[in-house]
Coordinates of C-alpha atoms in Angstrom, one line a residue:
X1117 CA 193.8 117.1 111.4
X1118 CA 195.5 118.2 114.7
X1119 CA 194.2 120.5 117.4
X1120 CA 195.3 124.1 116.9
X1121 CA 196.1 126.5 119.8
X1122 CA 193.1 127.9 121.8
X1123 CA 191.4 130.3 119.5
X1124 CA 189.7 132.4 122.1
X1125 CA 193.1 133.1 123.8
X1126 CA 194.6 134.1 120.4
X1127 CA 191.7 136.4 119.7
X1128 CA 192.1 138.7 122.7
X1129 CA 194.2 141.3 120.8
X1130 CA 191.5 141.3 118.0
X1131 CA 188.8 141.8 120.6
X1132 CA 190.6 144.7 122.1
X1133 CA 191.2 146.3 118.7
X1134 CA 187.5 146.0 117.7
X1135 CA 186.4 147.5 121.1
X1136 CA 188.8 150.4 120.6
X1137 CA 187.5 151.0 117.0
X1138 CA 183.9 150.9 118.2
X1139 CA 184.6 153.3 121.1
X1140 CA 186.3 155.8 118.7
X1141 CA 183.5 155.4 116.2
X1142 CA 180.9 156.3 118.9
X1143 CA 182.9 159.4 119.7
X1144 CA 183.2 160.5 116.1
X1145 CA 179.7 159.6 115.1
X1146 CA 177.4 159.9 118.2
X1147 CA 173.9 158.5 118.0
X1148 CA 171.5 159.1 120.8
X1149 CA 169.5 156.1 119.8
X1150 CA 172.4 153.7 120.1
X1151 CA 173.2 152.2 123.5
X1152 CA 176.9 153.1 123.4
X1153 CA 179.4 152.9 126.3
X1154 CA 179.6 154.1 129.8
X1155 CA 182.7 153.9 132.0
X1156 CA 181.0 151.9 134.8
X1157 CA 179.3 149.4 132.5
X1158 CA 182.5 148.9 130.5
X1159 CA 184.6 148.4 133.7
X1160 CA 182.0 145.8 134.9
X1161 CA 182.1 143.9 131.6
X1162 CA 185.9 143.9 131.6
X1163 CA 186.1 142.7 135.2
X1164 CA 183.6 139.9 134.5
X1165 CA 185.4 138.9 131.4
X1166 CA 188.7 138.7 133.3
X1167 CA 187.0 136.5 135.9
X1168 CA 185.7 134.3 133.1
X1169 CA 189.2 133.8 131.8
X1170 CA 190.3 132.6 135.2
X1171 CA 187.4 130.4 136.3
X1172 CA 187.0 128.8 132.8
X1173 CA 190.4 127.2 133.2
X1174 CA 188.9 125.2 136.0
X1175 CA 185.5 124.5 134.4
X1176 CA 186.8 123.6 131.0
X1177 CA 189.5 121.5 132.5
X1178 CA 186.9 119.6 134.6
X1179 CA 184.7 119.2 131.5
X1180 CA 187.7 118.1 129.4
X1181 CA 188.6 115.4 131.9
X1182 CA 185.0 114.2 132.0
X1183 CA 184.8 114.2 128.2
X1184 CA 188.0 112.2 127.9
X1185 CA 186.6 109.6 130.3
X1186 CA 183.4 109.3 128.3
X1187 CA 185.3 109.2 125.0
X1188 CA 187.3 106.2 126.2
X1189 CA 184.1 104.4 127.3
X1190 CA 182.3 104.7 123.9
X1191 CA 183.3 102.3 121.1
X1192 CA 182.3 104.9 118.5
X1193 CA 184.9 107.0 116.7
X1194 CA 184.4 109.8 114.2
X1195 CA 187.6 110.8 112.5
X1196 CA 188.3 114.5 112.3
X1197 CA 189.2 115.3 108.7
X1198 CA 188.8 118.3 106.4
X1199 CA 185.7 116.5 105.1
X1200 CA 184.1 115.6 108.4
X1201 CA 185.0 118.8 110.4
X1202 CA 182.2 121.0 108.8
X1203 CA 179.6 118.3 109.8
X1204 CA 181.0 118.2 113.4
X1205 CA 180.8 122.0 113.6
X1206 CA 177.2 121.8 112.4
X1207 CA 176.4 119.2 115.1
X1208 CA 178.1 121.4 117.7
X1209 CA 176.0 124.3 116.6
X1210 CA 172.9 122.2 117.0
X1211 CA 173.9 121.3 120.6
X1212 CA 174.7 125.0 121.2
X1213 CA 171.2 126.0 120.1
X1214 CA 169.6 123.6 122.6
X1215 CA 172.1 124.6 125.3
X1216 CA 171.3 128.3 124.7
X1217 CA 167.6 127.7 124.5
X1218 CA 167.4 125.7 127.8
X1219 CA 169.5 128.3 129.6
X1220 CA 166.7 130.7 128.9
X1221 CA 163.8 128.6 130.0
X1222 CA 165.1 126.6 133.0
X1223 CA 165.7 128.9 135.9
X1224 CA 168.7 127.2 137.5
X1225 CA 170.4 127.4 134.1
X1226 CA 169.2 131.0 133.5
X1227 CA 171.0 131.9 136.8
X1228 CA 174.2 131.3 135.0
X1229 CA 173.3 132.8 131.6
X1230 CA 171.5 135.9 132.9
X1231 CA 174.9 137.5 133.4
X1232 CA 175.3 137.9 129.7
X1233 CA 171.9 139.7 129.4
X1234 CA 172.1 141.9 132.4
X1235 CA 173.6 145.0 130.8
X1236 CA 171.2 147.7 129.5
X1237 CA 173.9 148.6 127.0
X1238 CA 174.9 146.7 123.9
X1239 CA 178.4 146.9 122.6
X1240 CA 181.5 144.8 121.9
X1241 CA 182.3 144.6 125.7
X1242 CA 178.9 143.0 126.2
X1243 CA 180.2 139.9 124.5
X1244 CA 182.8 139.3 127.2
X1245 CA 180.2 139.7 130.0
X1246 CA 179.9 135.9 130.4
X1247 CA 178.9 133.6 133.3
X1248 CA 181.4 132.4 135.9
X1249 CA 179.5 129.1 136.2
X1250 CA 179.9 128.0 132.6
X1251 CA 180.1 124.3 133.5
X1252 CA 176.3 124.0 133.0
X1253 CA 176.9 124.7 129.3
X1254 CA 179.3 121.8 128.8
X1255 CA 176.7 119.2 129.7
X1256 CA 174.9 119.7 126.4
X1257 CA 177.9 118.6 124.4
X1258 CA 178.1 115.1 126.0
X1259 CA 176.1 113.6 123.1
X1260 CA 178.9 114.6 120.7
X1261 CA 181.5 112.8 122.8
X1262 CA 179.3 109.7 123.0
X1263 CA 179.0 109.4 119.2
X1264 CA 182.8 109.5 119.0
X1265 CA 183.8 113.1 118.4
X1266 CA 187.2 113.7 120.1
X1267 CA 187.0 116.1 123.1
X1268 CA 189.6 118.5 121.5
X1269 CA 187.3 118.8 118.4
X1270 CA 184.3 119.6 120.6
X1271 CA 186.2 122.4 122.3
X1272 CA 187.6 123.7 119.0
X1273 CA 184.1 123.9 117.6
X1274 CA 183.0 125.7 120.7
X1275 CA 185.7 128.3 120.4
X1276 CA 184.9 128.8 116.7
X1277 CA 181.2 129.3 117.7
X1278 CA 181.9 131.8 120.4
X1279 CA 184.5 133.6 118.3
X1280 CA 181.9 134.0 115.5
X1281 CA 179.6 135.8 117.9
X1282 CA 181.8 138.6 119.2
X1283 CA 181.0 140.9 116.2
X1284 CA 177.3 140.5 116.7
X1285 CA 177.2 142.7 119.8
X1286 CA 176.9 146.1 118.3
X1287 CA 174.3 148.7 117.4
X1288 CA 176.4 150.1 114.6
X1289 CA 176.0 147.3 112.0
X1290 CA 172.6 147.3 110.3
X1291 CA 170.9 144.6 108.4
X1292 CA 173.1 142.8 105.9
X1293 CA 172.1 141.2 102.5
X1294 CA 168.9 139.2 102.8
X1295 CA 170.6 136.0 101.9
X1296 CA 173.1 136.5 104.7
X1297 CA 170.4 137.5 107.2
X1298 CA 168.4 134.4 106.3
X1299 CA 171.1 131.9 106.9
X1300 CA 173.6 133.3 109.4
X1301 CA 173.5 134.9 112.8
X1302 CA 174.0 138.7 112.4
X1303 CA 174.0 141.8 114.6
X1304 CA 170.4 142.3 113.8
X1305 CA 169.4 138.8 114.9
X1306 CA 171.4 139.0 118.0
X1307 CA 170.1 142.4 119.0
X1308 CA 166.7 140.8 119.1
X1309 CA 168.0 138.0 121.3
X1310 CA 169.3 140.6 123.8
X1311 CA 166.1 142.7 123.8
X1312 CA 163.7 142.7 126.7
X1313 CA 160.5 143.4 124.8
X1314 CA 157.8 140.7 125.0
X1315 CA 157.8 140.0 121.3
X1316 CA 161.6 139.5 121.3
X1317 CA 161.9 137.4 124.5
X1318 CA 163.4 133.9 124.0
X1319 CA 164.2 134.3 120.4
X1320 CA 167.2 133.8 118.1
X1321 CA 169.2 131.3 120.1
X1322 CA 171.4 130.2 117.2
X1323 CA 175.2 130.5 117.4
X1324 CA 176.7 130.5 113.9
X1325 CA 173.4 130.5 111.9
X1326 CA 169.7 131.0 112.2
X1327 CA 168.5 127.7 110.6
X1328 CA 167.8 126.0 113.9
X1329 CA 165.7 129.0 115.0
X1330 CA 163.7 129.0 111.8
X1331 CA 163.3 125.2 112.0
X1332 CA 162.1 125.1 115.6
X1333 CA 160.0 128.2 115.7
X1334 CA 162.1 130.5 117.8
X1335 CA 163.1 133.0 115.1
X1336 CA 162.1 136.7 115.2
X1337 CA 163.0 139.5 112.9
X1338 CA 164.3 142.9 114.1
X1339 CA 161.4 145.3 113.6
X1340 CA 161.3 147.8 116.5
X1341 CA 164.4 149.1 118.2
X1342 CA 165.4 146.7 121.0
X1343 CA 165.4 147.7 124.6
X1344 CA 168.3 145.9 126.2
X1345 CA 168.6 144.3 129.6
X1346 CA 166.3 142.2 131.7
X1347 CA 162.5 142.3 132.2
X1348 CA 163.5 143.2 135.8
X1349 CA 166.8 144.9 135.7
X1350 CA 169.5 144.8 138.5
X1351 CA 170.9 148.2 139.6
X1352 CA 174.5 147.3 140.1
X1353 CA 177.9 147.3 138.4
X1354 CA 179.5 145.0 141.1
X1355 CA 180.9 142.0 139.2
X1356 CA 180.2 139.6 142.0
X1357 CA 176.5 140.7 142.3
X1358 CA 176.1 140.5 138.6
X1359 CA 177.6 137.0 138.5
X1360 CA 175.6 135.6 141.4
X1361 CA 172.4 137.7 141.9
X1362 CA 170.1 135.1 140.4
X1363 CA 171.6 132.3 142.4
X1364 CA 170.9 134.4 145.5
X1365 CA 167.3 134.9 144.4
X1366 CA 166.9 131.2 143.9
X1367 CA 168.3 130.6 147.4
X1368 CA 165.7 133.0 148.9
X1369 CA 162.9 131.3 147.0
X1370 CA 164.0 127.8 148.1
X1371 CA 164.2 128.9 151.7
X1372 CA 160.7 130.4 151.6
X1373 CA 159.0 127.5 149.7
X1374 CA 156.8 125.3 151.9
X1375 CA 157.0 122.2 149.8
X1376 CA 159.6 120.2 147.8
X1377 CA 157.3 120.5 144.7
X1378 CA 157.6 124.3 144.9
X1379 CA 161.4 124.0 145.5
X1380 CA 161.7 121.9 142.3
X1381 CA 159.7 124.4 140.3
X1382 CA 161.8 127.3 141.6
X1383 CA 164.8 125.4 140.1
X1384 CA 163.4 123.9 137.0
X1385 CA 160.5 126.1 135.9
X1386 CA 160.8 129.2 133.7
X1387 CA 162.6 132.2 135.2
X1388 CA 160.1 134.4 137.0
X1389 CA 157.9 131.5 138.1
X1390 CA 156.3 132.1 141.5
X1391 CA 153.5 130.1 143.3
X1392 CA 150.1 131.7 143.2
X1393 CA 149.4 134.1 146.0
X1394 CA 147.0 132.9 148.8
X1395 CA 144.3 135.3 147.5
X1396 CA 144.5 133.8 143.9
X1397 CA 144.6 130.2 145.3
X1398 CA 141.5 130.9 147.4
X1399 CA 139.7 132.4 144.4
X1400 CA 140.6 129.4 142.3
X1401 CA 139.3 127.1 144.9
X1402 CA 136.0 129.1 145.2
X1403 CA 135.6 129.0 141.4
X1404 CA 136.2 132.7 140.9
X1405 CA 138.0 134.0 137.8

């Protein structure tokens, strides 16, 4: 089984066609409850997506070189055949689940992934609103290399995984057949993932399917209409601010932290963690509630 051309590059015309179809559909069938499109948000998404196409050449090239080096060091080899490839894809999706989950609960990783969640709208262009610092994602696929999966197969599975998620970013597809909803990732599941309500936060991390979420307790069904964006939204359409705003916030917190322990927590704790205020710290010392 040989490595095919890069699937994400080949899919660009399909992405453009689906975006055009969705825009036309919104025009012909307006829905005030759907998030829809705005010119400034769409322009920001396209600009960020164009930036990703450029910087990913460097990040993925760097990751590929590292993967090749690790692959040469490990004595293990898993042949890529039509029989083993589905299992490799399943293993890649398992790594993707944990990569995605950790990028939501570790702040320095969230600083990269927050870009994808920062729009208050939800449409097909949201899918290309991706981080410019995607190298943090590649670290989670090192175990696949160490057990003998060829680097090209890891990248191919990653492309298939991301390609399968483009169509999820829409308000215009309702719930599918219950059997499909139970097994696979669908627009309904992914709308929950992009929502900012408390009951929906940090749910539905799966890429191709929902089985890992059901197994590890992070699944949530779509019940109420999602409210998209962040718990504390950013008021900008500047691609550079969108790409780096959380890194800037981390830098400010690190500079203000009085101890190395607090600096570590600003990096490694959950997004939004802050040390207790002096008033609360004094109350805790005095035994007050």
